[in-house]
mmCIF file of C-alpha atoms in Angstrom:
data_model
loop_
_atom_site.group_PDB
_atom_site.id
_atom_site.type_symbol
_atom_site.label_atom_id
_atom_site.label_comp_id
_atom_site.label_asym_id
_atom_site.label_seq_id
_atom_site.Cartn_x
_atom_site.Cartn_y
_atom_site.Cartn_z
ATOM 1 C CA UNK A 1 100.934 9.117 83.206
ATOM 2 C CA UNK A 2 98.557 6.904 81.131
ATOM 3 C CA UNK A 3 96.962 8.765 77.685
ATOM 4 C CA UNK A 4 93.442 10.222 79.321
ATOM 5 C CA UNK A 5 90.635 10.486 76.238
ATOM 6 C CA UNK A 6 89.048 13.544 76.833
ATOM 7 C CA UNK A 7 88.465 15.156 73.257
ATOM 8 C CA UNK A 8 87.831 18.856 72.629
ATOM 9 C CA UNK A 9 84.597 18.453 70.694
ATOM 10 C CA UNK A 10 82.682 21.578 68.708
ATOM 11 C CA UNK A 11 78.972 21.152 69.476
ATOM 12 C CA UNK A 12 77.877 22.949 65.841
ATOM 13 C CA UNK A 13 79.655 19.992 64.169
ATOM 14 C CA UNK A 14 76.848 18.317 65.410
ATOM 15 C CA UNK A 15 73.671 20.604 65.447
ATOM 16 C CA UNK A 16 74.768 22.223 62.380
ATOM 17 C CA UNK A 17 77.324 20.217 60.309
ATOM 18 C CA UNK A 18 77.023 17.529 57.810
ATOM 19 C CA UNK A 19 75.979 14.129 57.865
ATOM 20 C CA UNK A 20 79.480 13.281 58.101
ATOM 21 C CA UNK A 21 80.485 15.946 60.491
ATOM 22 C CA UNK A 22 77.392 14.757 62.834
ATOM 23 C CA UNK A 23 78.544 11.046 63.002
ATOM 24 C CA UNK A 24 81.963 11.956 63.653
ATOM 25 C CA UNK A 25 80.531 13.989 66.413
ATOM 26 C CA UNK A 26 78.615 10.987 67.785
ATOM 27 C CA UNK A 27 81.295 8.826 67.622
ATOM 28 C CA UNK A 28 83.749 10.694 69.221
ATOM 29 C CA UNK A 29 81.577 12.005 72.121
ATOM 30 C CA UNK A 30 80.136 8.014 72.439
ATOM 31 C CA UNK A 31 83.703 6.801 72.465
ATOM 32 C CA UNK A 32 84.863 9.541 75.145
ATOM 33 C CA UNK A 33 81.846 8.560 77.233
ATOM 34 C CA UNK A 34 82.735 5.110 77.090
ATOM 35 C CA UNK A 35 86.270 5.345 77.628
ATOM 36 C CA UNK A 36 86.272 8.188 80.290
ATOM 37 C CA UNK A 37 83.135 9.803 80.997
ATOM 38 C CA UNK A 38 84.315 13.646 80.187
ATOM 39 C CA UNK A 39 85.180 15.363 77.610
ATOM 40 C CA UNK A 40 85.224 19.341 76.900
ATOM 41 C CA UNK A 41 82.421 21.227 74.192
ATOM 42 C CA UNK A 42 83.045 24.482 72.060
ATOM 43 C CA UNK A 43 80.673 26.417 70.511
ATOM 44 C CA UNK A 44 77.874 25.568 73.079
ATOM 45 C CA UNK A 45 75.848 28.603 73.711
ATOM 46 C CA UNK A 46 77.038 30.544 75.793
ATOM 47 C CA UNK A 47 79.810 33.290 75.100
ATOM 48 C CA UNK A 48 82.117 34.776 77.017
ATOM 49 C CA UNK A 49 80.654 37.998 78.033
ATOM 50 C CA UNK A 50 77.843 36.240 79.332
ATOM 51 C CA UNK A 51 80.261 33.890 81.580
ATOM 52 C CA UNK A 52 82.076 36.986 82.816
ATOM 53 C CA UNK A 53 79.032 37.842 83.810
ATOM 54 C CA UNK A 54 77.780 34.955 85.338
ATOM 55 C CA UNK A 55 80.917 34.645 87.775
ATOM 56 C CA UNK A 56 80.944 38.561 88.600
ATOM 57 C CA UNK A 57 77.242 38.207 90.058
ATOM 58 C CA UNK A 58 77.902 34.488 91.519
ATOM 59 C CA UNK A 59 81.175 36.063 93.518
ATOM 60 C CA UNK A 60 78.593 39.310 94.269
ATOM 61 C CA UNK A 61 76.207 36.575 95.873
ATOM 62 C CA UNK A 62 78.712 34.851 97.835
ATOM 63 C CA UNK A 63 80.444 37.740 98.872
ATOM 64 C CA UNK A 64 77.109 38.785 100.857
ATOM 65 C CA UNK A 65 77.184 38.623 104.375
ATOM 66 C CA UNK A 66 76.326 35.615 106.369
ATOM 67 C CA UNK A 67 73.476 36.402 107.582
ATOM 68 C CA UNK A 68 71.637 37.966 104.647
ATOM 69 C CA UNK A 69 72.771 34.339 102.738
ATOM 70 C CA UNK A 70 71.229 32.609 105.413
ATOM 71 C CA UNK A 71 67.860 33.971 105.149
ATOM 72 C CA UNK A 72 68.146 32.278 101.861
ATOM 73 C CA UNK A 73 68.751 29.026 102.892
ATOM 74 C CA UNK A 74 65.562 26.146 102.989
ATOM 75 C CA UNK A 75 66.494 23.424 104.323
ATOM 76 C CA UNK A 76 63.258 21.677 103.602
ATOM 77 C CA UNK A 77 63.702 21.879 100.031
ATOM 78 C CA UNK A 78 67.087 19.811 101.000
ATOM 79 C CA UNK A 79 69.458 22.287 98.787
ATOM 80 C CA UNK A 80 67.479 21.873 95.479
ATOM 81 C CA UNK A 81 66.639 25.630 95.207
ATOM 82 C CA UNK A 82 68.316 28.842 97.511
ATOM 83 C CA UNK A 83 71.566 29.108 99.203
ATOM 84 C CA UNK A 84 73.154 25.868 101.208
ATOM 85 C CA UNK A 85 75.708 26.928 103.853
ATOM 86 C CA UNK A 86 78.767 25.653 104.813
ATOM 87 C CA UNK A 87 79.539 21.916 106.437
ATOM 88 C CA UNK A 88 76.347 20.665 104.884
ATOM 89 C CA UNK A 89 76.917 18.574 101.677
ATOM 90 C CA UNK A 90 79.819 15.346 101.648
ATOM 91 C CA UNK A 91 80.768 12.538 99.675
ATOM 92 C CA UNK A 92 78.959 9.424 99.214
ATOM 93 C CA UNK A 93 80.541 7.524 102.214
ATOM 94 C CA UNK A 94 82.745 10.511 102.984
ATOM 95 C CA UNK A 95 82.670 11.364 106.747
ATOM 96 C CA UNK A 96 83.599 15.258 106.789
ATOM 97 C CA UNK A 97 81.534 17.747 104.674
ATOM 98 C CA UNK A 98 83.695 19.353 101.855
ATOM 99 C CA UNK A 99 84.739 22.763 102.060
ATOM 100 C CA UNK A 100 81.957 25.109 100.480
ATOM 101 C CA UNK A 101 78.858 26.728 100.157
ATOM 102 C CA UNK A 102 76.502 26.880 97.019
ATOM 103 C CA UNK A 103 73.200 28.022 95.652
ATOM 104 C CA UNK A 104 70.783 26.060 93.477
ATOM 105 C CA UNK A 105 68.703 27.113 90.923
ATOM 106 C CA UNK A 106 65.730 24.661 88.964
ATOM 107 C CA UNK A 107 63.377 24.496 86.604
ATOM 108 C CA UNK A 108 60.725 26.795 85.778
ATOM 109 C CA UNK A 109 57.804 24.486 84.344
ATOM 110 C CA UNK A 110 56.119 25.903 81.010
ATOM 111 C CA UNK A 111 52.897 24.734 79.697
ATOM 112 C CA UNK A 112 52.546 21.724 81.952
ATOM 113 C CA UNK A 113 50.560 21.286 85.145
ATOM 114 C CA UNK A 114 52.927 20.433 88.518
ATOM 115 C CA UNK A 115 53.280 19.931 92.125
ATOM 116 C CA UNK A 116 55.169 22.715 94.180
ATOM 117 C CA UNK A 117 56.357 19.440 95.808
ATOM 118 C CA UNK A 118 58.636 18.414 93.242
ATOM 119 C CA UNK A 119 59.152 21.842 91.537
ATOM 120 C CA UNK A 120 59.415 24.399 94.243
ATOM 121 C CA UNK A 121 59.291 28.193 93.091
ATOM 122 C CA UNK A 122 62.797 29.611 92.430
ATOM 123 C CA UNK A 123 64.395 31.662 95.294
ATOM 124 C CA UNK A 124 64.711 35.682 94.631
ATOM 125 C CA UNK A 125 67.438 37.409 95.363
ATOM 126 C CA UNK A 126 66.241 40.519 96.549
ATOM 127 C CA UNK A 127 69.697 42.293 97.023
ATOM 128 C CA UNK A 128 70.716 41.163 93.517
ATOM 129 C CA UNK A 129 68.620 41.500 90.652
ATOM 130 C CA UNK A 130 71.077 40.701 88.285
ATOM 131 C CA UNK A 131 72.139 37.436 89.729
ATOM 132 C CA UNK A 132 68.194 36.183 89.018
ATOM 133 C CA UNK A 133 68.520 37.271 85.564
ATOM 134 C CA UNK A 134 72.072 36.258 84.466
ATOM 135 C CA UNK A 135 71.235 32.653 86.779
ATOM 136 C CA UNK A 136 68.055 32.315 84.585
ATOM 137 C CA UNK A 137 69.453 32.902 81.166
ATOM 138 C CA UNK A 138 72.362 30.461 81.925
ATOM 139 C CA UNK A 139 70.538 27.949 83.427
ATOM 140 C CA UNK A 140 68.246 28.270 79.645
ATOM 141 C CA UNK A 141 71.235 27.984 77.438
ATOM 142 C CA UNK A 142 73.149 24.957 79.373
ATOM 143 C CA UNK A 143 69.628 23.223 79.696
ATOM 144 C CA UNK A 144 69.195 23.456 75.414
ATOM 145 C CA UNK A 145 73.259 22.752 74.965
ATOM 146 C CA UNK A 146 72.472 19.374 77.012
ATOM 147 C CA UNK A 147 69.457 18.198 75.072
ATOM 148 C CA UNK A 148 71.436 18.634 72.090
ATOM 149 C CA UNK A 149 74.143 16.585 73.527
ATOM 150 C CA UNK A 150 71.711 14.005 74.988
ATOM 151 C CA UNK A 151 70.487 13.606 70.845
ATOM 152 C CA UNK A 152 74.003 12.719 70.034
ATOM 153 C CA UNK A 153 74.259 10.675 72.770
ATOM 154 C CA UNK A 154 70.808 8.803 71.571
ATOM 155 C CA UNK A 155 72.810 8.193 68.252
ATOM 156 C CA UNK A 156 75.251 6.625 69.436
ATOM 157 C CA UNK A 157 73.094 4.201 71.696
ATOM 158 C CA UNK A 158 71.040 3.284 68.266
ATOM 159 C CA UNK A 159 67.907 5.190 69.699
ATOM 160 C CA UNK A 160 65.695 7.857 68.290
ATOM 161 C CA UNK A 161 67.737 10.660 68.387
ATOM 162 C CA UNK A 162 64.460 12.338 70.628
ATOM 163 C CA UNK A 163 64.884 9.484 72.983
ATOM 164 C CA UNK A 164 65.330 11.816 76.052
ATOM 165 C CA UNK A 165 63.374 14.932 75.097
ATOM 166 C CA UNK A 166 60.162 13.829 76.971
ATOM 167 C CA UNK A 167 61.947 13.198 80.093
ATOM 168 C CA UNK A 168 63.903 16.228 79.857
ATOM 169 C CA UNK A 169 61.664 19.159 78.804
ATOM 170 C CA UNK A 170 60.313 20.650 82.085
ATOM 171 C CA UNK A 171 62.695 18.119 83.730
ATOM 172 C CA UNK A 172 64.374 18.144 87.407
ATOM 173 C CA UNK A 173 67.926 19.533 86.102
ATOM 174 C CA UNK A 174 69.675 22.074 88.646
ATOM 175 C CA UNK A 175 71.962 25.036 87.972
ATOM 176 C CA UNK A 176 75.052 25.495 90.791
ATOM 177 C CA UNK A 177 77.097 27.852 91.862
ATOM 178 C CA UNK A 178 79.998 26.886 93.904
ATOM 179 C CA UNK A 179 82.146 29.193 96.440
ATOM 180 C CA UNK A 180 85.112 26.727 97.637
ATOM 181 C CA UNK A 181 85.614 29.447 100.397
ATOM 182 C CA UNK A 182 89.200 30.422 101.777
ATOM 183 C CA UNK A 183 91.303 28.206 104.015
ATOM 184 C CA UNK A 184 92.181 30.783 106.206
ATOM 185 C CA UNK A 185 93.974 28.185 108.807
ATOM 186 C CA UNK A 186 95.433 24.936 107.440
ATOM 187 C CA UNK A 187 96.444 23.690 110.265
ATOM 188 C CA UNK A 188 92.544 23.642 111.807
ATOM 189 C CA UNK A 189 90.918 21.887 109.780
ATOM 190 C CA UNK A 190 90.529 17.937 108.927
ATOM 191 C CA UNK A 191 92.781 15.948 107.731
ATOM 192 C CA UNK A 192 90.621 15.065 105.025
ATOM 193 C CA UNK A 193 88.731 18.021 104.257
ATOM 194 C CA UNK A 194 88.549 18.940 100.562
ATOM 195 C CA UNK A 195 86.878 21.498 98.257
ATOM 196 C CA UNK A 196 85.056 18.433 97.181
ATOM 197 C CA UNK A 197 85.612 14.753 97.866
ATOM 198 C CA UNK A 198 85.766 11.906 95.533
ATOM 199 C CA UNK A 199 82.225 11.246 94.117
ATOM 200 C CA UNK A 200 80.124 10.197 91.090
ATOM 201 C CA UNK A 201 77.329 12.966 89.761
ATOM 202 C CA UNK A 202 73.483 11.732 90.408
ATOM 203 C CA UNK A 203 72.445 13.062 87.023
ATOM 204 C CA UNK A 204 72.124 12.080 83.178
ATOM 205 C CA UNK A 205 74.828 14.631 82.505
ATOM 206 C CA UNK A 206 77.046 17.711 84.001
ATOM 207 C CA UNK A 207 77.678 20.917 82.257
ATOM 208 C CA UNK A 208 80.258 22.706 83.755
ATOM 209 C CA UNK A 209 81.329 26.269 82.872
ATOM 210 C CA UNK A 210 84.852 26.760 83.665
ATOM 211 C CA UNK A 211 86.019 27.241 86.926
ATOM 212 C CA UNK A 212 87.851 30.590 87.938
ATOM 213 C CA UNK A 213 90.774 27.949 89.491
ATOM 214 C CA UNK A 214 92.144 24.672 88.751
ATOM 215 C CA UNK A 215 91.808 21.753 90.990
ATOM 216 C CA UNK A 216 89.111 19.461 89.182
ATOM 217 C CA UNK A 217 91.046 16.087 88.724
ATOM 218 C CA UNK A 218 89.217 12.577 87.141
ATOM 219 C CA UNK A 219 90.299 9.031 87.992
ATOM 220 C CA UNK A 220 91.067 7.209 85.551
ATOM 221 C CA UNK A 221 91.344 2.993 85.242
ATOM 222 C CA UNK A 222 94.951 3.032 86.374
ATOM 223 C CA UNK A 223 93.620 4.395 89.857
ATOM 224 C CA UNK A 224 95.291 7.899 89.029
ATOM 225 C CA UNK A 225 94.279 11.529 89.628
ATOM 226 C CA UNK A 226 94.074 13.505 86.033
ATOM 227 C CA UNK A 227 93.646 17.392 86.003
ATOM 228 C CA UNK A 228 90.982 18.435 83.797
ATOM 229 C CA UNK A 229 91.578 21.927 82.378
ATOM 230 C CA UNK A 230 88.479 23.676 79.873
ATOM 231 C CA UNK A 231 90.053 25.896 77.351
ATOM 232 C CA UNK A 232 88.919 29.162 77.347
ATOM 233 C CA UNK A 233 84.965 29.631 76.494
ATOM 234 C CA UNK A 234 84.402 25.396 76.657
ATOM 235 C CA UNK A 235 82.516 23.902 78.978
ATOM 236 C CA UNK A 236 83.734 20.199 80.241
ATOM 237 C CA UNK A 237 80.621 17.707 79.914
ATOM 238 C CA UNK A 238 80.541 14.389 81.680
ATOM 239 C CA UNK A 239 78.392 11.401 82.468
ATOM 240 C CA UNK A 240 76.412 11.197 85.693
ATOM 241 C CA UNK A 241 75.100 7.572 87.449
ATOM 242 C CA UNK A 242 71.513 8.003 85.702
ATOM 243 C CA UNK A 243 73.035 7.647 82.463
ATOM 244 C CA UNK A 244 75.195 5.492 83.623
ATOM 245 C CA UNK A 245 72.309 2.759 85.126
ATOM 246 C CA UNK A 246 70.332 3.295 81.977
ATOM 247 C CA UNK A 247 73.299 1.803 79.816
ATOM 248 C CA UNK A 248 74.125 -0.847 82.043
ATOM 249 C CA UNK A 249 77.601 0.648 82.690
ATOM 250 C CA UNK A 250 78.154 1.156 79.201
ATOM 251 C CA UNK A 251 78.860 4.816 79.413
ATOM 252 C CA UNK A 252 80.827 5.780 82.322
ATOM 253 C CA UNK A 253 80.635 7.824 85.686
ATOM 254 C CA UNK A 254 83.867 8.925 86.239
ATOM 255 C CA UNK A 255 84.600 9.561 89.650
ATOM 256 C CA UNK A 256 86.451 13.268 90.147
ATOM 257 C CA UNK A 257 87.042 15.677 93.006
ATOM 258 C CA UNK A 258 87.967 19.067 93.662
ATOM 259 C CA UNK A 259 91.356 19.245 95.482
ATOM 260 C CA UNK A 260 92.429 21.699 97.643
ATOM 261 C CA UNK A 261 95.001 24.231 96.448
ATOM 262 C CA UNK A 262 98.947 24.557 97.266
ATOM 263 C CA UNK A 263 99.480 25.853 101.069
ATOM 264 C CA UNK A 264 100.274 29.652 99.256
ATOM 265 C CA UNK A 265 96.995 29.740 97.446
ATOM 266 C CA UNK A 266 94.717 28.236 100.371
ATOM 267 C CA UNK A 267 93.539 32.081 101.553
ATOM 268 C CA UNK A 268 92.171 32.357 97.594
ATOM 269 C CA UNK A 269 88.744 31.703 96.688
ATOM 270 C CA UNK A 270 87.786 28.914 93.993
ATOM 271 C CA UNK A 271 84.111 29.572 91.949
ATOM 272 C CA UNK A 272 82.685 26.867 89.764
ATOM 273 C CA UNK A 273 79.174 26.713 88.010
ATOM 274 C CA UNK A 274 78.349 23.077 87.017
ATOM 275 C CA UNK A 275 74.940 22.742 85.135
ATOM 276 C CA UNK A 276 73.284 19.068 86.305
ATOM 277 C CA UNK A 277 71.025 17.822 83.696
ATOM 278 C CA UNK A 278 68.233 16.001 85.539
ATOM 279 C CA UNK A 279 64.946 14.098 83.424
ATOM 280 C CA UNK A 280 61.640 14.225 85.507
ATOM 281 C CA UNK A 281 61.161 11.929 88.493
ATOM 282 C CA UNK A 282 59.143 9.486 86.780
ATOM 283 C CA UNK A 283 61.456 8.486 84.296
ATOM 284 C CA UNK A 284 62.810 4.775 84.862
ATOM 285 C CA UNK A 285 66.713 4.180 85.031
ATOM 286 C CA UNK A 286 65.939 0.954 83.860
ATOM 287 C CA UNK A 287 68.979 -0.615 81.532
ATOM 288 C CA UNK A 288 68.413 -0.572 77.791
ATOM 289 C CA UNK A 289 68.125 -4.136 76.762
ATOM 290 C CA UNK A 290 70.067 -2.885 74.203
ATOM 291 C CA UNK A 291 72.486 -2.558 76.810
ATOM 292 C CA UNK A 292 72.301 -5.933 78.170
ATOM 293 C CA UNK A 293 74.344 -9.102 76.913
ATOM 294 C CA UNK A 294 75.492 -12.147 78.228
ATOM 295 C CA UNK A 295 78.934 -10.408 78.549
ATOM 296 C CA UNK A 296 77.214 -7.488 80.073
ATOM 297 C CA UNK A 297 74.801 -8.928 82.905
ATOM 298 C CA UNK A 298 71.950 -6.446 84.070
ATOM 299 C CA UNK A 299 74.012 -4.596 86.744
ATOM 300 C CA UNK A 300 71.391 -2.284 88.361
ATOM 301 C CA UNK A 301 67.973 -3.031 89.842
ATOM 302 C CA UNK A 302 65.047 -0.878 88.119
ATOM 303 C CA UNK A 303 64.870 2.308 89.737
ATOM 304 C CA UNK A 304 63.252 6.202 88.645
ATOM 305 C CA UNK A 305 64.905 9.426 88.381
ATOM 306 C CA UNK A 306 62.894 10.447 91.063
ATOM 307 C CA UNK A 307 63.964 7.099 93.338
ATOM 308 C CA UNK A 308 67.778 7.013 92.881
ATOM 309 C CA UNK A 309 67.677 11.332 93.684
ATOM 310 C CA UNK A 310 65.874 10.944 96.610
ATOM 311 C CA UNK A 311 68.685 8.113 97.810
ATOM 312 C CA UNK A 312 71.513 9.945 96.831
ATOM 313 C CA UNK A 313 70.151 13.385 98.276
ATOM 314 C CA UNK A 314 69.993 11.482 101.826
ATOM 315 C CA UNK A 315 73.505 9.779 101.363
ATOM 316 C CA UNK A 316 75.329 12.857 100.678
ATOM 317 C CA UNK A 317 73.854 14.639 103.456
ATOM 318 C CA UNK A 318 71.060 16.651 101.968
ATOM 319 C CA UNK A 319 68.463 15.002 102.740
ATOM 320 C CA UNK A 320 67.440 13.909 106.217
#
């Protein structure tokens, strides 16, 4: 199997280090981002206890019944806040819906006027106080961890390091909880049904606490399937198609999937908790002429944040 570049990084080397400890950061997160589009962070925020915590009240949630999930569930709001049941969300292209169910959480706008319409009020759990709570303060911590990362990754495109901070403060990003749900008969279901099927992110950036089961896997240029495994406390970070159009293809979206388990561990639940890392709708995806070059043609017709969501949320089923 090929070498895969996906660098344990430590996050304080950057927000707290030297001068020389800061551009080693930069370079090595640029060069991952580049290369493969992932790489894992330490020392980002959030510590264990609080991750334990996170993934007793998540299973808590899930393990609710049907019916009291359901009342949850708004489909109007096409699965950007409150539960989203099973058989709903696919692949890009894919034809069967993967095998889960989720909850989303968003932003909570401070000291700016908005539109319920494009920042609906977050969903209660009434039966679960501390899953509001815990969901809240993770959703804070991830959301400051990714700025910090976006300023490195500013540095490393030659921008002001506070390139993204307008677009991001009181910006569209989206906390998730995942339940890949038991397989409970094999033999039933389709043939390609997975956890979660080959696909890009939408977003600038993913924050993803690790999961309580492997099964994440990257492709890399050689067309193969490399598991991606977050030691301990990390979280793995990777680049979504925002960032992606905005540097011309210059920083990569890796696809990745979830796979399903081996046949012995099918009847086992999987958990994950990625963090997406959305700017507000009305910033423009536009590539950096930076970007451009006669080697590197504009690839990407000028779209906003708010544009390329709204086509993505209708190709992967969200959205009707």
């Amino acid at each position: 199997m090929a070498l895969v570049n996906i660098p344990r990084l430590d996050l304080l080397q950057y927000t707290e280090g030297s001068a020389e400890q800061r551009q080693q950061f930069i370079q090595d997160i640029g060069k991952a981002f580049n290369e493969t589009g992932f790489v894992t962070i330490a020392n980002h925020g959030l510590n264990q206890g609080l991750i334990d915590e996170l993934y007793d009240v998540v299973k808590s949630f899930f393990s609710l019944p049907d019916a009291v999930k359901r009342k949850y569930e708004y489909p109007e709001l096409a699965g950007q806040r409150g539960y989203t049941s099973k058989g709903k969300e696919k692949a890009k292209d894919a034809k069967t819906p993967d095998l889960k169910e989720f909850w989303q959480r968003g932003q909570t706008i401070v000291g700016e006027e908005y539109s319920k319409a494009d920042f609906p009020d977050n969903i209660v759990v009434e039966e679960l106080p501390r899953f509001n709570q815990v969901t809240a303060e993770v959703y804070s911590r991830l959301e400051h961890a990714g700025r910090d990362i976006l300023k490195a990754i500013a540095a490393y495109l030659e921008l002001e390091e506070d390139y993204f901070e307008p677009f991001v403060i009181n910006g569209n990003s989206i906390l998730r909880a995942i339940h890949y749900f038991p397989i409970e008969n094999p033999e039933n279901i389709s043939p390609d049904a997975v956890r979660a099927g080959a696909h890009e992110d939408i977003n600038l950036i993913t924050l993803l606490i690790g999961a309580s089961a492997d099964g994440l896997e990257v492709l890399t240029k050689e067309g193969n399937w490399f598991p991606i495994k977050a030691k301990g406390e990390d979280i793995v970070v990777n680049v979504g198609d925002m960032l992606q159009r905005l540097t011309n293809n210059k920083l990569k979206s890796t696809t990745h999937r979830v796979v399903n388990p081996p046949r012995d561990l099918m009847t086992t639940s999987r958990f994950s908790v990625p963090f997406f890392l959305h700017p507000k709708s009305s910033m423009s995806l536009a590539s950096l002429d930076s970007c451009i070059s006669h080697a590197y043609p504009k690839a990407y017709e000028d779209y906003t944040a708010g544009q390329y969501l709204d086509e993505r949320l209708r190709e992967i089923g969200l959205k009707m």
